[in-house]
XYZ file of C-alpha atoms in Angstrom:
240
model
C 48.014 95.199 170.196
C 47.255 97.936 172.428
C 45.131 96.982 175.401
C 41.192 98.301 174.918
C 40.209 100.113 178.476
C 36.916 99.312 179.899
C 36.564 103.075 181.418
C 35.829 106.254 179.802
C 37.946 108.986 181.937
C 35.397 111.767 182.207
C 35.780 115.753 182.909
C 32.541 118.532 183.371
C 33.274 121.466 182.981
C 29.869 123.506 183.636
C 29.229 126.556 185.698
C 25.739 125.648 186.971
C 26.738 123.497 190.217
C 23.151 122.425 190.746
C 23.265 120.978 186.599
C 26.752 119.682 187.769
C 25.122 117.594 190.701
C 22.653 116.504 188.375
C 25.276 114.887 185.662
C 27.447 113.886 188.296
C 24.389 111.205 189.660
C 23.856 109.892 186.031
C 27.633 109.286 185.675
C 27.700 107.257 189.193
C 25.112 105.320 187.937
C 26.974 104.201 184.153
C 30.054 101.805 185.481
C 31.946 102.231 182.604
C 31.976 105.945 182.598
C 34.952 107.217 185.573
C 34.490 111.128 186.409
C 37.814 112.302 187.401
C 37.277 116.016 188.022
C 34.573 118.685 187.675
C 35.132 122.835 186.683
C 33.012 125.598 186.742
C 35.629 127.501 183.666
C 37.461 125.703 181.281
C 40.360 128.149 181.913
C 40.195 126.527 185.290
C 40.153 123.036 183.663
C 43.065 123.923 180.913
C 45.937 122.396 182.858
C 44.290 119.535 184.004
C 43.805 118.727 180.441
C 46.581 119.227 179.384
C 48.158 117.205 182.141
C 45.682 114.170 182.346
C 44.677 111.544 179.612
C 40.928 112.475 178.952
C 38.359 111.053 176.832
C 35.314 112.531 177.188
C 34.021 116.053 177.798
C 31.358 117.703 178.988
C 31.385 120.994 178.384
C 28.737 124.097 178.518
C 28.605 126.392 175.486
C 28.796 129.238 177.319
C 30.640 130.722 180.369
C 31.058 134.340 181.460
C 34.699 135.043 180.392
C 34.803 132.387 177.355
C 32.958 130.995 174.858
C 32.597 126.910 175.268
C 32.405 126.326 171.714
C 35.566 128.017 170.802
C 37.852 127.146 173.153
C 36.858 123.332 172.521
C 38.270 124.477 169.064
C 41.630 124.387 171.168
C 41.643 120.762 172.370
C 43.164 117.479 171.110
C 41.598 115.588 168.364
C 41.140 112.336 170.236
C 39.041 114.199 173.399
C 35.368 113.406 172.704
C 33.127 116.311 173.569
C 29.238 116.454 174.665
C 28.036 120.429 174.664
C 25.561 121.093 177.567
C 23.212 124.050 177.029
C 20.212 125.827 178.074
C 19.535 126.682 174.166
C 18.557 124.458 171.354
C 19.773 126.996 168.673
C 23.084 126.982 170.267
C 23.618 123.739 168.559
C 24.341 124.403 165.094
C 27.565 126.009 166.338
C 28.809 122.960 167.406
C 28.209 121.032 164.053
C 31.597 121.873 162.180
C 33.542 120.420 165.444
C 32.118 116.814 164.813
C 31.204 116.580 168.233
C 29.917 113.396 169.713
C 26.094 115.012 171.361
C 24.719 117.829 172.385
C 22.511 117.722 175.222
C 19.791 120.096 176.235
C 19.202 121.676 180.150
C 17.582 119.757 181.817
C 18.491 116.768 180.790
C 16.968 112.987 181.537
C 18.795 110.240 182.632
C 17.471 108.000 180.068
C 18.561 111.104 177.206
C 21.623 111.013 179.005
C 22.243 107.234 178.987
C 21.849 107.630 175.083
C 24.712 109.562 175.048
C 26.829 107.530 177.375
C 26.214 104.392 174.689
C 27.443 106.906 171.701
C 30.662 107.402 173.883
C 31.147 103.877 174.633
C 31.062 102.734 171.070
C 32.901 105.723 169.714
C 35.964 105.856 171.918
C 36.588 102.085 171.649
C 36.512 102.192 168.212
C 38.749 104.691 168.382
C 40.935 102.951 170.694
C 41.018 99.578 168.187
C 41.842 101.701 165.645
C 44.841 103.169 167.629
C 45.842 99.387 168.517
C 46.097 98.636 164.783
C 48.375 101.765 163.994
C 50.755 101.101 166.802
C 54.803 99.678 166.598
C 54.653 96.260 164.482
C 58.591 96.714 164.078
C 61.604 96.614 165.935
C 64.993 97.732 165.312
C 67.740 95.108 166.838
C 71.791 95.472 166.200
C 72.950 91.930 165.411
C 76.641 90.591 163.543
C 77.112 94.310 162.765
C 73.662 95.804 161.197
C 70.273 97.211 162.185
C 68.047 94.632 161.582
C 64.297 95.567 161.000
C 62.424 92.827 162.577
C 58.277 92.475 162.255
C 56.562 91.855 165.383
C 54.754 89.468 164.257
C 57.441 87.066 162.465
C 59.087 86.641 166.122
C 58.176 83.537 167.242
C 60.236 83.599 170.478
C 62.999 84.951 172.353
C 65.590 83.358 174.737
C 67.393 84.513 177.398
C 71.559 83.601 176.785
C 73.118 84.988 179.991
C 73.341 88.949 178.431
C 72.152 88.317 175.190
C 68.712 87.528 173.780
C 68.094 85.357 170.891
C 65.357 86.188 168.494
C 64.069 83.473 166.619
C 61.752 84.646 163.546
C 60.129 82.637 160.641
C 63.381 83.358 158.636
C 66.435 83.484 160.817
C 67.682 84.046 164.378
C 69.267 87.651 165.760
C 71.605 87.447 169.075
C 71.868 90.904 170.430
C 73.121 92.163 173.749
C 69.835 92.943 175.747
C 67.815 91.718 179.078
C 64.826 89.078 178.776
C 62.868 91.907 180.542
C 64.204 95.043 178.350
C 62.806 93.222 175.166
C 59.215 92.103 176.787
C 58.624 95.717 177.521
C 58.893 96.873 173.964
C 56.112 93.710 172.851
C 52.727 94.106 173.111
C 51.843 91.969 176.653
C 48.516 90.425 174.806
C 50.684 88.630 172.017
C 54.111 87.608 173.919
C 54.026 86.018 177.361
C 56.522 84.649 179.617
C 56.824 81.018 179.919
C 59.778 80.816 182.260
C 63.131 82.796 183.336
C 64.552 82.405 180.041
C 61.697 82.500 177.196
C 59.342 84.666 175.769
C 56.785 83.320 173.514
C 54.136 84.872 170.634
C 51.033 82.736 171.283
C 50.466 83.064 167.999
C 52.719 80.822 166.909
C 51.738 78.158 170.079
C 50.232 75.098 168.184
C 49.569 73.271 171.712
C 49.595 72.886 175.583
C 51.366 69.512 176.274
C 51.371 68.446 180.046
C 54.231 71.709 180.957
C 55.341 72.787 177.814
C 53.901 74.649 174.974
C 54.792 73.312 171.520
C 56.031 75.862 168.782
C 56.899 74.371 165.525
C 56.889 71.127 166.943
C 59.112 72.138 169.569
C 58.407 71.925 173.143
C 59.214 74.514 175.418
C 58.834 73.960 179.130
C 56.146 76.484 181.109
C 57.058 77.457 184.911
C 54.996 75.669 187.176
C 53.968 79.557 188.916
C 53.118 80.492 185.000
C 51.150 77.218 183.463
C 47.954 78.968 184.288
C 48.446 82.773 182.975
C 50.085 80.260 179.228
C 46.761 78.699 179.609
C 44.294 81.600 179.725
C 46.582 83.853 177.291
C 46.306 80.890 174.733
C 42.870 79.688 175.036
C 41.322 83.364 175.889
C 38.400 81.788 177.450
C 37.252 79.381 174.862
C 38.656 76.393 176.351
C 36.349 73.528 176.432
C-alpha cells in the first residue's frame, strides 16, 4: 500500500502581499500544512506546478491579467483548491469546480483553521484511495512464460546467488533478478527484509520466535541489525 503523508504541500498564489503575510502566519501555525512557495500571478506559479507535486491551493479569484477561476479550470484533478476573495458573490463561480472552500478577505484564523481540517480529511482520503488502486500484480519470466503473480499471494522471496525465488500460496517462480531489484517494486509497508537473502510479507508472519519469524510453520532467521524494524513492522505498535 502506498505510504499516507502526514504533510499537505501548500502553494498561494494571491496578489495582495499584505493578505499573503496574513495566510502565510496561519499556515506556520497548522504543522501538518508545509507552504512551499508563494505567487502574486498564477502565470508566475504555472511551472512550478507543473514541476512540483502539490496538494493544496490557494488561489485568488481574480488577478489583473487572468481570471483565478478559469485558469484553475486548467489544473490537475488531484490539486485541492481554496478561492480567496474580497467578494462573497464571487463564489457561485467556483461551485461547478468542486472546490474544497472558499474563503472571504479578511479572513480569521479560527475560519481558516476550518478549512485546514476540510483539507486534512479530504486529501488523505484521497491518498487511501490512491493506495488501494495502486500495482497488486507483478509480471515475472520463469521456465519460459510471463507469469502474473498477485502481490499479495507472495509469501516470500529468497535470494539464490542471481536468481530470486518467489514462493506464493500455489507454487514457487525462480527468475534471474537481485534481492534488491524485486523489494523496490513491493510496497515497503507489506514486505520487509529479514536478512541478506529474504524478503518477507508480514502478512503471512504467524510469529516472532527468539530470531526467526515463523511463516507456515517455517522459521526463518531475522538479522540481529534487523530484529527490531521485523518487530515494529509486525506488531505496528500494538505489542503488549
Amino acid at each position: 500500500m502506498k505510504n499516507i503523508s502526514s504533510s499537505i504541500t501548500c502553494v498561494i498564489i494571491d496578489p495582495d502581499n499584505l493578505f499573503q503575510e496574513v495566510l502565510i502566519s496561519y499556515i506556520d501555525q497548522i504543522p501538518y500544512l508545509n507552504l512551499v512557495a508563494v505567487f502574486n500571478s498564477p502565470l508566475i506559479a504555472d511551472q512550478f506546478l507543473e514541476n512540483n507535486n502539490i496538494e493544496l491551493l490557494f488561489v485568488c479569484t481574480d488577478f489583473d491579467q487572468i481570471n483565478g477561476v478559469e485558469w484553475v479550470k486548467s489544473l490537475k484533478d488531484s490539486i485541492q483548491v481554496v478561492f480567496l476573495s474580497d467578494y462573497k458573490e464571487k463564489a457561485v463561480d467556483t461551485y461547478e469546480l468542486d472546490a474544497l472552500d472558499y474563503l472571504l478577505k479578511p479572513t480569521l484564523f479560527e475560519r481558516f483553521y476550518k478549512t485546514a481540517i476540510k483539507a486534512k480529511v479530504k486529501i488523505k482520503a484521497n491518498q487511501i484511495q490512491e493506495s488501494l488502486t495502486v500495482e497488486k500484480c507483478i509480471f515475472v519470466r520463469s521456465e519460459n512464460r510471463i507469469n502474473k503473480i498477485l502481490i499479495s499471494d507472495i509469501q516470500f522471496i529468497e535470494s539464490q546467488n542471481n536468481y530470486i525465488n518467489i514462493v506464493t500460496e500455489e507454487r514457487q517462480y525462480i527468475t534471474l533478478m537481485k534481492l534488491k531489484d524485486i523489494h523496490l517494486r513491493l510496497p515497503n509497508d507489506l514486505f520487509i527484509r529479514i536478512q541478506k537473502s529474504f524478503i518477507i510479507n508480514i502478512n503471512y508472519v504467524k510469529a516472532i520466535e527468539g530470531n526467526s519469524v515463523v511463516i507456515n510453520d517455517n522459521l526463518f532467521t531475522i538479522s540481529r541489525n534487523l530484529k527490531k524494524e521485523v518487530i515494529n513492522s509486525f506488531t505496528q505498535g500494538q505489542l503488549i
